[in-house]
Coordinates of C-alpha atoms and ligand atoms in Angstrom, one line a residue:
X1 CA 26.7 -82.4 -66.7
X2 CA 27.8 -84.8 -69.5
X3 CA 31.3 -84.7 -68.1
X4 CA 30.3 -85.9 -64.9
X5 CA 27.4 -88.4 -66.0
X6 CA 29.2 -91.4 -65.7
X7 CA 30.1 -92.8 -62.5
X8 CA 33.0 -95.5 -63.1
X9 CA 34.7 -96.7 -60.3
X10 CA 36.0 -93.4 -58.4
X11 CA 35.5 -90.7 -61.7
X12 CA 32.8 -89.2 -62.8
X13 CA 33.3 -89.0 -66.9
X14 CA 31.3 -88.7 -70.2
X15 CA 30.5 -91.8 -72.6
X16 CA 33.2 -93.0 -74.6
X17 CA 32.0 -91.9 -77.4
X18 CA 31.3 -88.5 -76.0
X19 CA 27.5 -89.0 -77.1
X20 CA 24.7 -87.0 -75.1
X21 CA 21.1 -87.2 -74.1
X22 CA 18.8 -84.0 -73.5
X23 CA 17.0 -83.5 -70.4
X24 CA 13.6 -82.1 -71.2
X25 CA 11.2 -80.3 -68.0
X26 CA 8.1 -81.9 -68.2
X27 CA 6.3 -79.4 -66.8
X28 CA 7.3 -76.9 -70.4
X29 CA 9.0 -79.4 -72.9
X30 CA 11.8 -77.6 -72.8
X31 CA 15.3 -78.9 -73.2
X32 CA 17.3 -77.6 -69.3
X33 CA 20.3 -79.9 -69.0
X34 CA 22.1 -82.9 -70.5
X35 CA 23.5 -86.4 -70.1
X36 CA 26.4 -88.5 -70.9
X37 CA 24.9 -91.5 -73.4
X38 CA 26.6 -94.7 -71.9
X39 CA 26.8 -97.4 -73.9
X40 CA 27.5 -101.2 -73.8
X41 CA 31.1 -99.9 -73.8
X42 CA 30.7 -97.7 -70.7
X43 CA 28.6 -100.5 -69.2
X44 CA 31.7 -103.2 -69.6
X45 CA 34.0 -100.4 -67.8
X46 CA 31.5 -100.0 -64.6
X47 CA 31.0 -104.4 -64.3
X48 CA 35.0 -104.3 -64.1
X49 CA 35.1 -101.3 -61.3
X50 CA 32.3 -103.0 -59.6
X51 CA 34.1 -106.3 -59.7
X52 CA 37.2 -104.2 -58.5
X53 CA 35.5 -103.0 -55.1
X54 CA 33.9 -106.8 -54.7
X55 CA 37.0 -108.3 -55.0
X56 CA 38.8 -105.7 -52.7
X57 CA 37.8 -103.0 -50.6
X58 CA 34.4 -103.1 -50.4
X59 CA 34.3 -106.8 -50.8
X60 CA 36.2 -107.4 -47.7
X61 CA 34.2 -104.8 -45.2
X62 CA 32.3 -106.2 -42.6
X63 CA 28.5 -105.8 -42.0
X64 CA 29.1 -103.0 -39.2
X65 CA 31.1 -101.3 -41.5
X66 CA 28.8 -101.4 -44.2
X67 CA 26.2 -100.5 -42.0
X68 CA 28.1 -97.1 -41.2
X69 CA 29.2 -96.0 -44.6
X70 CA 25.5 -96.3 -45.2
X71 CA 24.3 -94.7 -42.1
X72 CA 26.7 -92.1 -42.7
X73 CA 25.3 -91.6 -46.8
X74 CA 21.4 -91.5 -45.4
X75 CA 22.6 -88.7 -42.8
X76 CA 23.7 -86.4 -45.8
X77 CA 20.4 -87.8 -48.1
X78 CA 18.9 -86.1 -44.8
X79 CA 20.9 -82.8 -45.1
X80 CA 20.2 -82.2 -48.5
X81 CA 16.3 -82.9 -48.7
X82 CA 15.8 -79.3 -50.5
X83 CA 17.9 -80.0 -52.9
X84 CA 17.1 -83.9 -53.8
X85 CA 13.4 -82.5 -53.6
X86 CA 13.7 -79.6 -55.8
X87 CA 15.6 -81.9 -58.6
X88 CA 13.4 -84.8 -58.6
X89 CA 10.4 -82.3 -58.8
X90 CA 12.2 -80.6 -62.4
X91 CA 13.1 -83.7 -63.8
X92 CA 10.2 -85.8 -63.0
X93 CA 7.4 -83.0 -63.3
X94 CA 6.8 -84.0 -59.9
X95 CA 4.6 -81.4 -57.3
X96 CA 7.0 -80.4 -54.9
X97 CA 5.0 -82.1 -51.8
X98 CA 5.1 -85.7 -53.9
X99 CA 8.7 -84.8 -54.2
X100 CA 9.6 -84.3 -51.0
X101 CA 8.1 -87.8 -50.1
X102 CA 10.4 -89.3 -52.4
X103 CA 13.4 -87.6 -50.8
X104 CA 12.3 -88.7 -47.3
X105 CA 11.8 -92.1 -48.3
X106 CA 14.9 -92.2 -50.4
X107 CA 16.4 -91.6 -46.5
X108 CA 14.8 -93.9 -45.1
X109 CA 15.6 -96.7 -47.6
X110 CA 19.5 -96.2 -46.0
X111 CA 18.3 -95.1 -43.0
X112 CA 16.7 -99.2 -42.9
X113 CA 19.2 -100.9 -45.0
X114 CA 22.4 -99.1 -42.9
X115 CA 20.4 -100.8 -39.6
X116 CA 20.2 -104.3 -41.1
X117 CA 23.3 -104.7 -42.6
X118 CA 24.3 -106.5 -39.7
X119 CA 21.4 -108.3 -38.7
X120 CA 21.0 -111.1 -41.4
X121 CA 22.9 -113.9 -40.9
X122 CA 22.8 -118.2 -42.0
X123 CA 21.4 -120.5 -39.9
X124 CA 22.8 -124.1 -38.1
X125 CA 20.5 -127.1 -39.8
X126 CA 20.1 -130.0 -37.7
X127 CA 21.8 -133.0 -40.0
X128 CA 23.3 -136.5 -39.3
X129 CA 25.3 -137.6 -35.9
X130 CA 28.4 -136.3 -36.2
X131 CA 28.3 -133.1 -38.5
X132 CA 27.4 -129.4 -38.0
X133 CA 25.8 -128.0 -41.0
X134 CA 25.6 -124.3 -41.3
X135 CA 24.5 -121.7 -44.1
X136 CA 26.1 -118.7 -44.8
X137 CA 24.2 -115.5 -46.8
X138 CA 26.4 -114.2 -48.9
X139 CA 26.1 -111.6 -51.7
X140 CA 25.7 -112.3 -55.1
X141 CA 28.9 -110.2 -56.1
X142 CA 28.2 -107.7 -59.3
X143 CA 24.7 -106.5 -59.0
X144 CA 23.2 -104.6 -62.2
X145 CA 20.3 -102.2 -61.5
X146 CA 17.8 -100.9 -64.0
X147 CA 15.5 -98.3 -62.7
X148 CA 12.8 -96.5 -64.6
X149 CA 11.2 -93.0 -64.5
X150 CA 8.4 -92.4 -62.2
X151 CA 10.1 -92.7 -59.0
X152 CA 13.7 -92.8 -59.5
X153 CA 15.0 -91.4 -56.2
X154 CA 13.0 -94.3 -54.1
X155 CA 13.8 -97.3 -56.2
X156 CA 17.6 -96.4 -56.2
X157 CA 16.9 -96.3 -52.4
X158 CA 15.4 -99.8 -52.0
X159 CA 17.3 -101.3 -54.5
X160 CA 20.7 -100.1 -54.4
X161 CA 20.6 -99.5 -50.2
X162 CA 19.6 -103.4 -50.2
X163 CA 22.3 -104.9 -52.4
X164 CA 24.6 -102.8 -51.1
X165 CA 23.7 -103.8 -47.2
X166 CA 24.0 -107.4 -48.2
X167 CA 27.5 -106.5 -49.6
X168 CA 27.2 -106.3 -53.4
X169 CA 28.6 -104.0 -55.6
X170 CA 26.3 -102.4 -58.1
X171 CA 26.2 -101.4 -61.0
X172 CA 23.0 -99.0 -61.9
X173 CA 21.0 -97.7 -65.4
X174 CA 18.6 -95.0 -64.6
X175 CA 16.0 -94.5 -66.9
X176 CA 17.1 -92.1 -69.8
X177 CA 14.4 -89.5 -68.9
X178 CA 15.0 -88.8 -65.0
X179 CA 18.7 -89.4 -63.8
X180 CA 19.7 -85.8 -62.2
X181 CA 18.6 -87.0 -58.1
X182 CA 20.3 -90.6 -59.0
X183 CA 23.5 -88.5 -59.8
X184 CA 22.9 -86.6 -57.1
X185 CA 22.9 -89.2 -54.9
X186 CA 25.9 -90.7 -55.8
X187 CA 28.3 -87.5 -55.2
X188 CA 26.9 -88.0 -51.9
X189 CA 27.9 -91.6 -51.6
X190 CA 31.3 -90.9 -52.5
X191 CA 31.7 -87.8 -50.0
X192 CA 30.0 -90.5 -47.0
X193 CA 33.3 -93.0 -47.9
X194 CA 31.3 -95.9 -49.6
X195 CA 34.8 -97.4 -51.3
X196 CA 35.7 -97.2 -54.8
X197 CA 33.7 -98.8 -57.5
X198 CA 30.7 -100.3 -55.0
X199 CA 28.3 -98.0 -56.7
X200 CA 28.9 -97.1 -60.5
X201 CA 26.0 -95.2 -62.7
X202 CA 26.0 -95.3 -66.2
X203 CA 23.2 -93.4 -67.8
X204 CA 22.3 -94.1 -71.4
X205 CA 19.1 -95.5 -73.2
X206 CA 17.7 -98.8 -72.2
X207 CA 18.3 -100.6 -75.8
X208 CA 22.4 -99.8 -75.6
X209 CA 23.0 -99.4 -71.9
X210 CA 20.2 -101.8 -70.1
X211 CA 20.5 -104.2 -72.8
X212 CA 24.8 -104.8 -72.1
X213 CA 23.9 -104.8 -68.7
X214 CA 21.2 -107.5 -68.4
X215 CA 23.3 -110.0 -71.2
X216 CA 26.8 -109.0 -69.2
X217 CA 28.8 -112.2 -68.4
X218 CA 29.6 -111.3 -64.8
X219 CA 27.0 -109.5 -63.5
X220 CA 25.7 -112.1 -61.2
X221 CA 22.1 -110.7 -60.3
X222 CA 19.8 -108.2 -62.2
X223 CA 17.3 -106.1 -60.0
X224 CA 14.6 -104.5 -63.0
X225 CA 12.1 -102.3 -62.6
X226 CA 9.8 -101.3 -65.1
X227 CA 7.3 -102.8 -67.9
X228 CA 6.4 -105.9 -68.5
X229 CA 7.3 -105.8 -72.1
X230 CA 11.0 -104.8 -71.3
X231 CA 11.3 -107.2 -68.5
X232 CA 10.6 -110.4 -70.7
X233 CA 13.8 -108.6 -72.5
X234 CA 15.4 -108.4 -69.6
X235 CA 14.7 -112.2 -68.4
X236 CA 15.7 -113.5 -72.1
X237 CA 19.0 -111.8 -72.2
X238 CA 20.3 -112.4 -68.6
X239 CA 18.9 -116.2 -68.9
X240 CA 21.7 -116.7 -71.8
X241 CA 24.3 -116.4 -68.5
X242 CA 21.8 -118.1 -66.5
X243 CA 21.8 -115.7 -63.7
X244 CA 19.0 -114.5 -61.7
X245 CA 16.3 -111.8 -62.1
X246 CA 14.0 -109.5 -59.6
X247 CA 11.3 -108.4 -61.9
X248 CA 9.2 -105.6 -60.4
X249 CA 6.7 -104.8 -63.5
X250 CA 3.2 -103.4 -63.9
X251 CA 0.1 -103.3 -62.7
X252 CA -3.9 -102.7 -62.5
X253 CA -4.9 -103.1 -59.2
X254 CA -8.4 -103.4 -57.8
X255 CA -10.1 -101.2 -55.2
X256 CA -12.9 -103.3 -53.8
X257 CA -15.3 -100.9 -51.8
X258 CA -18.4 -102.8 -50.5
X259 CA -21.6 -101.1 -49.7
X260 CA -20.6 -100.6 -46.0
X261 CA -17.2 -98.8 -46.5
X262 CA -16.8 -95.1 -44.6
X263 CA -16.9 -93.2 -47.6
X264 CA -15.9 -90.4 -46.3
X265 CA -12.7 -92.0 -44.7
X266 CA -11.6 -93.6 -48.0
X267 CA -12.3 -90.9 -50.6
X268 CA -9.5 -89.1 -50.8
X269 CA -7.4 -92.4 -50.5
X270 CA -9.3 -93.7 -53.0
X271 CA -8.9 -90.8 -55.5
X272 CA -5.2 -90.5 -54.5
X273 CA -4.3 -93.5 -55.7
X274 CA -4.7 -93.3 -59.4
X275 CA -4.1 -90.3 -59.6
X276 CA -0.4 -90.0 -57.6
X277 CA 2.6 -89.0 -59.7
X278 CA -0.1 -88.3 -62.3
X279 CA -0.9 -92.0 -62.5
X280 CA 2.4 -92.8 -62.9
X281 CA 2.6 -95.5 -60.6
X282 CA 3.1 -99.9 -60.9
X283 CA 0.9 -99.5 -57.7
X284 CA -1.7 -97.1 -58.8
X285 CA -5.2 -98.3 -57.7
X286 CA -6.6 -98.2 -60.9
X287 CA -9.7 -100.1 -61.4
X288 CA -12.4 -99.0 -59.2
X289 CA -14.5 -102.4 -58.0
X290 CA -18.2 -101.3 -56.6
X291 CA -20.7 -103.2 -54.8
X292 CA -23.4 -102.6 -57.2
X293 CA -26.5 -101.2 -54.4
X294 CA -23.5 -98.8 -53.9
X295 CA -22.0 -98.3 -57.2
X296 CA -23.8 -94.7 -58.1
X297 CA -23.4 -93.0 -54.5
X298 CA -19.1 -94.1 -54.9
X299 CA -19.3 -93.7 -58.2
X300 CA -20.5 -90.0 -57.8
X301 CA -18.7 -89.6 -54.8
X302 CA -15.3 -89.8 -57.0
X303 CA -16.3 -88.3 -59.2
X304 CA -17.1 -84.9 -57.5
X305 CA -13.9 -84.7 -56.0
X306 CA -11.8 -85.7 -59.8
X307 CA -14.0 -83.0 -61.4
X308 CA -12.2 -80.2 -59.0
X309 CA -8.7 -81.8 -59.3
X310 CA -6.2 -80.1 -61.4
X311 CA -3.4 -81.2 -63.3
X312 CA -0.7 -78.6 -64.2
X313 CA 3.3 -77.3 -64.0
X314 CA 4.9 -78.4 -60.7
X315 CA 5.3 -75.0 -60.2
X316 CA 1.7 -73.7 -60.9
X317 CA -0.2 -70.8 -58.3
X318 CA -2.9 -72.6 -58.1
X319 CA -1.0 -76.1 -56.7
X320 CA -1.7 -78.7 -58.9
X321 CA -3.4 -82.6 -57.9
X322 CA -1.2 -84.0 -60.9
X323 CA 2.1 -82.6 -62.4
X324 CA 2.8 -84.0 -66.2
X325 CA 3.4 -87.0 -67.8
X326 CA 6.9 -87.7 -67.9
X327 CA 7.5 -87.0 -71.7
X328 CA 5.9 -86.4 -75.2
X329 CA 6.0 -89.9 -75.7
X330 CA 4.2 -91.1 -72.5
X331 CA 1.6 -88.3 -72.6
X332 CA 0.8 -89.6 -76.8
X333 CA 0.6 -92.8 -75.3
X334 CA -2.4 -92.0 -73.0
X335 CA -3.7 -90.2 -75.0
X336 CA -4.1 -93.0 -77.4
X337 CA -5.6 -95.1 -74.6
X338 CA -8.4 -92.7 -74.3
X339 CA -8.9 -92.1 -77.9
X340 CA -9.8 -95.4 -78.0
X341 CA -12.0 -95.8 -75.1
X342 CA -13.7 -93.4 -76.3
X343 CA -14.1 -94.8 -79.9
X344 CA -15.2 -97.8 -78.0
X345 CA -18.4 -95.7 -76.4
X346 CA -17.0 -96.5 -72.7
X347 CA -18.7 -93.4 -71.0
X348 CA -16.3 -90.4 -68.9
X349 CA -18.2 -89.8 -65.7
X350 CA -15.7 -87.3 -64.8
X351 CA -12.8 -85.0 -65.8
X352 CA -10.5 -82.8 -63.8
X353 CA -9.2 -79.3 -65.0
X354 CA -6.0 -78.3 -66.5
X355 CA -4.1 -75.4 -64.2
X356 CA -3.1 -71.7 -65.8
X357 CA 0.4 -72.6 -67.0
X358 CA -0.5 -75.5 -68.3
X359 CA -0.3 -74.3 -72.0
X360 CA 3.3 -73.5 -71.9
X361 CA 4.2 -76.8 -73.5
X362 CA 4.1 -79.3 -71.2
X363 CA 2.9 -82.7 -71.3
X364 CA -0.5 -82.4 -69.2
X365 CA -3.3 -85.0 -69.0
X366 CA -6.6 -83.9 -66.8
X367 CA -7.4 -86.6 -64.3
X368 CA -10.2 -89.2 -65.5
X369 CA -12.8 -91.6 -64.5
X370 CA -14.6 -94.0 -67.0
X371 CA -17.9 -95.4 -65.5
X372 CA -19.3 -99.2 -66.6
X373 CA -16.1 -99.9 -68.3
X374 CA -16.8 -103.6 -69.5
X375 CA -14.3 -106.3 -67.4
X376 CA -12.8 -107.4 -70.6
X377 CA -12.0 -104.2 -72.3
X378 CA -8.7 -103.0 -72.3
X379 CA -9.2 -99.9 -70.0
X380 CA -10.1 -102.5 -67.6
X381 CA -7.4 -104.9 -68.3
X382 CA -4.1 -102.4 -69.7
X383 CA -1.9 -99.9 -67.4
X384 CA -2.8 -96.8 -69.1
X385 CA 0.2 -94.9 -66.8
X386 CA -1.5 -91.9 -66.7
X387 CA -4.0 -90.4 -63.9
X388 CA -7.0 -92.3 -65.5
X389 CA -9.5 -94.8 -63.5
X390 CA -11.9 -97.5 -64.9
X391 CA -15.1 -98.1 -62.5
X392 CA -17.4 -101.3 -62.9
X393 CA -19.9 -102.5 -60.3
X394 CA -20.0 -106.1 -58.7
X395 CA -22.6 -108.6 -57.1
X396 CA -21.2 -110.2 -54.0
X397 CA -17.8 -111.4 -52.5
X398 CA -17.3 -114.5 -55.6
X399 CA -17.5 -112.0 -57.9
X400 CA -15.6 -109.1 -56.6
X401 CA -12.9 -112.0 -56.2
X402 CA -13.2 -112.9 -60.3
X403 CA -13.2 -109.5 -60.7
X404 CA -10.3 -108.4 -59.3
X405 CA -8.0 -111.5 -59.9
X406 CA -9.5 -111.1 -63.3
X407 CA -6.5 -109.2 -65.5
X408 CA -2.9 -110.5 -66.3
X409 CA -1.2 -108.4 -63.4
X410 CA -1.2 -109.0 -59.6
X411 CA 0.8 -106.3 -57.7
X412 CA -1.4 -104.9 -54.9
X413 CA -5.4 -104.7 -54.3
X414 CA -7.1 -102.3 -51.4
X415 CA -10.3 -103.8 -50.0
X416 CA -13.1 -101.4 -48.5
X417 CA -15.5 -103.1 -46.1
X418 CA -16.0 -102.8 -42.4
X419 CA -16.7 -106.6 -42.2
X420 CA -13.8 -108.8 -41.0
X421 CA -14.5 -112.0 -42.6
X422 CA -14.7 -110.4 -45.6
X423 CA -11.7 -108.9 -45.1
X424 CA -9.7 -111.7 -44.2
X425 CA -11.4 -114.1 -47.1
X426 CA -10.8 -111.6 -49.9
X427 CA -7.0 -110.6 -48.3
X428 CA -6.6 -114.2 -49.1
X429 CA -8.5 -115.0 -52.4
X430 CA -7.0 -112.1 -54.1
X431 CA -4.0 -112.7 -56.1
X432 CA -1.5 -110.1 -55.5
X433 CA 1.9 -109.4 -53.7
X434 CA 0.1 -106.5 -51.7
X435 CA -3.1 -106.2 -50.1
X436 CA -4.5 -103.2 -47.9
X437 CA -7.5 -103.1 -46.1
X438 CA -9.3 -99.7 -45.4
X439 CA -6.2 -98.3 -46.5
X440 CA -4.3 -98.3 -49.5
X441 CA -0.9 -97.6 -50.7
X442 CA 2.2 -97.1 -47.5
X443 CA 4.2 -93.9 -48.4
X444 CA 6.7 -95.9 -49.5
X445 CA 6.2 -98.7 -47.1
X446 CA 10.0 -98.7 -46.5
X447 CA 9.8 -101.5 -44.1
X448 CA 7.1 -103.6 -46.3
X449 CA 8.2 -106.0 -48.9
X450 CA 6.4 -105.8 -52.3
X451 CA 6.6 -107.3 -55.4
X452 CA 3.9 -109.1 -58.1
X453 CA 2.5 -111.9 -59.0
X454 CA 1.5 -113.1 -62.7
X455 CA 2.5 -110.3 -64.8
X456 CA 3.8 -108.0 -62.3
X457 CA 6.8 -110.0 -62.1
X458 CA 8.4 -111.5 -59.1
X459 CA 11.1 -111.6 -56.0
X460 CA 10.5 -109.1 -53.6
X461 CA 12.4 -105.7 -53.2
X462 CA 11.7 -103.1 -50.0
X463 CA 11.9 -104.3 -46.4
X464 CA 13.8 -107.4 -44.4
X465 CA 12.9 -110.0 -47.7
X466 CA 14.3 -107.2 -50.1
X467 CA 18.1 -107.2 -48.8
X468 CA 17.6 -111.2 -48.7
X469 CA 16.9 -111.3 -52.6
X470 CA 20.4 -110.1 -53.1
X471 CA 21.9 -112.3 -51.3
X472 CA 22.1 -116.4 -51.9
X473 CA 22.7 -119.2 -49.5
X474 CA 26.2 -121.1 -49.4
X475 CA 25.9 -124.3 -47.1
X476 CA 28.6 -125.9 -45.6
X477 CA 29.2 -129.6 -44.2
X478 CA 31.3 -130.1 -41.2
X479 CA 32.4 -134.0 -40.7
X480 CA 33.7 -134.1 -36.8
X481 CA 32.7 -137.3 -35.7
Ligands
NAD1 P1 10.6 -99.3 -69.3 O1 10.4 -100.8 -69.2 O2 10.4 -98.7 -70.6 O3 12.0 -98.9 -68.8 C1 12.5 -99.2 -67.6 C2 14.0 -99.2 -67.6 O4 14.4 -100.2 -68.6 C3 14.6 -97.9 -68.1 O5 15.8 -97.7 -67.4 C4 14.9 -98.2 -69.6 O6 16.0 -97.5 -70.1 C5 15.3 -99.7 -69.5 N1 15.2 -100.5 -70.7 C6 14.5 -100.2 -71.8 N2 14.7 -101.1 -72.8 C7 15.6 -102.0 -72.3 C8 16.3 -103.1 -72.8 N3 16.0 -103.6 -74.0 N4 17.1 -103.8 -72.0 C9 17.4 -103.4 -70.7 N5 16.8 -102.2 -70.2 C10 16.0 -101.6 -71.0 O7 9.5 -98.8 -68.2 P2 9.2 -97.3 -67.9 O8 8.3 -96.8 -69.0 O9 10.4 -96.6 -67.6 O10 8.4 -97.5 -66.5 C11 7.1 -97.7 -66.5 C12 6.8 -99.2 -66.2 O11 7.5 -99.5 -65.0 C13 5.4 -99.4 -65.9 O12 5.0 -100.6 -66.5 C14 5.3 -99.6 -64.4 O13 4.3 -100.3 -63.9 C15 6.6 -100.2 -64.1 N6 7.1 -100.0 -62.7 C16 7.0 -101.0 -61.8 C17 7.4 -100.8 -60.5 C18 7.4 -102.0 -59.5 O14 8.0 -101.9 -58.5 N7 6.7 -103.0 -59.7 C19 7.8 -99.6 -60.0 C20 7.8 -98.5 -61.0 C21 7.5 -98.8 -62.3

C-alpha cells in the first residue's frame, strides 16, 4: 500500500520522504497494512494538481457533465458495497451491519450530489431602471478536506461529492487511523473518468499534513471535520490567508423524554444512539434528559436493555452491539473519563458485557450508563467518544430547555413527548443545528443538512445547503439603458 497511498494528480505514489504509517485492527491491536506518511511537501504537490484540473479539465466541464462522471463513480460505490463494507469494518472496528450503512450512504452521497450538480444556479435581483443584475454560484476553486476517523467513508461522501458537484477540485487528509475505504474510493473515481487532479488524497498525520493544508496559500476553502480543539487550529491557520472554514466539531446532545413518551417505541432508538459506532459519533445522543415522575421507569428501562449489550471484535460469534474504540489512544482516553467519574462518586446504573474475543488485544469499552450525573460535571458537559451515557432528571419544559441548551456544544437534540406544543416550543427553544422528534438520528440523513451551533462549529455540510457552502456568489451589473 505505501506505494499507492498518495493520490497526486493522476499517480498514486508514496511520501516524498518515503515515510510510513501502520495500520493497526482495532478489533486485536495488531499491525495489518501500512500508509504512505504525506507531509506538508506532498500536500504542496496535490494543491498544484488540484489547481491543474481547476484550471483545465475539470474546471471547464459543465454541470451535466459533472453530474455524470459522478453518477457514473456512485454506480461502481454500488457494485463494490462488499468490498467498501468489509474494509471500513477492519479499519474502523466497525460491525459489519454499521458498515454496510456507511457504504450505502457513501452511495447515496453521489448518488444526490451527481443529481444536483445541475440544479443550482444564481438568481436575477430586481435593481435600478435600466440594469439586469444577476448572480452567478461559482465554486470556490482548491477545496482542502480534512476528515477524521469514525466515519470516514460517509464524510468523504458528503464532503467531497458536494464540492465536487459544485465544481471544485479537492484536495483531501483522511484521518491517520482509517484511510483504506477513502483509498478505495478514489481508484474508483479514476476508473468512473472524474479528470485528472479533481480529487487528490494525501494521507499523513494531522500536525504535518492537515496542518500545510489548512495554512496553504491557495486553497480557497477548508471543509474540517473533527474536534473542537483541532478546529480552533484549523480556523487560526487558514485565517492567516483569510479564507473560509466549514467547521463540523463535537457534540453532547440531549434526549429529552417526557413522562408521556411510548417507551417502548423509543428504547431501542434511544439506546442506539450513544452507543452507535461504539459512541463514536459528533451526533451521539449522549445525555439522557428525564421528566423526573418518569426518571426511574426510563432510567431502568435503559438500563435493562445496556446491561445485555455487548461490545466485542467485529467479527465476534456472538455479534456484538459495539465494535472497539478506534485505537489505544482513544480507548485510554475513555477510560480516563470514567476513572474520573467514578472518583467523583457519579453512580453506574448500568454496564454492558464484553464478547468472547474480546481479550485478544483489542481496544474494547462495555457500554455505560451513569444515573444522577450532576448538570455541571463534566460527564454531563465533555464528549467522552466512547459508548457511555450521562442520565439526570428534569422538572418541566423551562427546565428541560436550560438543561439541554445547558453545555458549550449544540449539534442535534431528540425530543420525546406525544404533545405537540411541546414539541414545536422545545424544536425551537433548543439551540442546535438538528432536532428530531420521536425519532432521533437519519441513517445518514443524506438529503438533511447538518451542522452545529456554539461549539459544534458552523456552515452546513449534507443535503441541498451542503453543495451551496462550497460554492460563493459572483454578482454582476448589467448597464443597458
Ligand atoms: P481530530 O480533531 O483529532 O482529527 C480530525 C482530523 O484532523 C484528522 O484527519 C487529523 O489528522 C486532523 N488534524 C489533527 N491535527 C491537525 C492540525 N493541527 N491541523 C490540521 N488537521 C489536523 O478529531 P478525531 O479524534 O479524528 O475525531 C473525533 C472528533 O470529531 C470528535 O470531536 C467528533 O465529535 C468530531 N466529529 C464531528 C463530526 C461532525 O460532522 N460534526 C463528524 C464526525 C466527528
Amino acid at each position: 500500500m505505501p506505494d499507492r497511498s498518495l493520490l497526486i494528480g493522476a499517480a498514486w505514489r508514496a511520501a516524498k520522504t518515503h515515510e510510513t504509517i501502520d495500520v493497526v485492527d482495532p478489533s486485536t491491536g495488531q499491525v495489518f497494512e501500512s500508509l504512505a506518511r504525506g507531509d506538508a511537501a506532498d500536500i504542496d504537490d496535490a494543491v498544484v494538481a488540484a489547481r491543474g484540473a481547476f484550471d483545465g479539465a475539470w474546471g471547464r466541464m459543465t454541470a451535466v457533465e459533472r453530474s455524470r462522471v459522478l453518477r457514473r463513480w456512485a454506480d461502481l460505490i454500488d457494485a463494490h458495497l462488499d468490498e467498501l463494507t468489509a474494509l471500513e469494518s477492519r479499519d474502523c472496528g466497525k460491525p459489519r451491519p454499521a458498515a454496510r450503512v456507511d457504504a450505502v450512504c457513501c452511495h447515496r452521497y453521489f448518488e444526490y450530489y451527481a443529481g444536483a450538480a445541475d440544479k443550482l444556479h444564481g438568481e436575477t435581483i430586481p435593481f435600478q431602471d435600466g440594469y439586469t443584475v444577476l448572480t452567478l454560484r461559482e465554486p470556490h476553486g482548491v477545496t482542502g478536506h480534512i476528515v477524521p476517523w469514525n466515519y470516514p467513508m460517509q464524510i468523504f461522501g458528503r464532503s467531497v461529492g458536494a464540492a465536487l458537484a459544485a465544481g471544485n477540485a479537492c484536495v483531501v487528509k483522511p484521518a491517520e487511523d482509517a484511510c483504506l475505504s477513502i483509498l478505495r474510493l478514489a481508484e474508483l473515481a479514476l476508473e468512473a473518468g472524474l479528470p485528472t487532479g479533481a480529487l487528490n488524497i494525501v494521507t499523513g498525520f494531522g500536525a504535518e499534513a492537515g496542518a500545510r493544508l489548512s495554512a496553504h496559500p491557495d486553497v480557497d476553502h477548508i471543509s474540517f471535520t473533527g474536534s473542537p480543539e483541532t478546529g480552533a487550529l484549523v480556523q487560526t491557520a487558514a485565517a492567516a490567508n483569510n479564507r473560509p472554514v466549514t467547521m463540523e466539531l463535537g457534540g453532547k446532545s440531549p434526549q429529552i423524554v417526557f413522562g408521556d413518551v411510548d417507551l417502548e417505541a423509543a428504547l431501542p432508538i434511544l439506546t442506539n444512539a450513544f452507543i452507535q459506532n461504539a459512541g463514536q459519533t459528533c451526533s451521539a445522543g449522549s445525555r439522557l434528559l428525564v421528566e423526573r415522575s418518569a426518571y426511574d421507569r426510563v432510567l431502568g428501562a435503559v438500563c435493562d436493555r445496556v446491561s445485555g449489550m455487548i461490545a466485542g471484535p467485529v467479527d465476534a460469534a456472538d455479534d456484538p452491539n459495539c465494535g472497539p474504540l478506534i485505537s489505544a489512544k482513544q480507548k485510554a482516553r475513555v477510560d480516563s473519563f470514567l476513572e474520573r467519574a467514578r472518583g467523583d462518586g457519579i453512580a453506574v446504573a448500568a454496564t454492558g458485557k464484553l464478547a468472547t474475543g474480546a481479550d485478544r488485544g483489542g481496544f474494547f469499552q462495555a457500554p455505560m450508563v451513569f444515573g444522577n450525573v450532576p448538570r455541571d460535571h463534566f460527564l454531563a458537559q465533555q464528549e467522552v467518544f466512547g459508548p457511555v451515557l450521562a442520565a439526570m432528571p428534569f422538572e418541566d419544559e423551562v427546565d428541560a430547555l436550560e438543561a439541554a441548551n445547558g453545555t458549550d456544544f449544540g449539534l442535534c437534540a431528540g425530543i420525546w413527548t406525544a404533545d405537540g406544543g411541546r414539541q414545536m416550543r422545545l424544536a425551537r427553544g433548543v439551540r442546535s443545528g438538528q432536532v428530531f422528534i420521536n425519532s432521533y438520528g437519519a441513517g445518514g440523513g443524506i438529503e438533511l443538512p447538518f451542522g452545529g451551533v456554539k461549539k459544534s462549529g458552523f456552515g452546513r455540510e449534507k443535503g441541498f445547503d451542503g453543495m451551496v457552502s462550497f460554492t460563493t456568489v459572483k454578482t454582476v451589473t448589467i448597464r443597458h439603458g
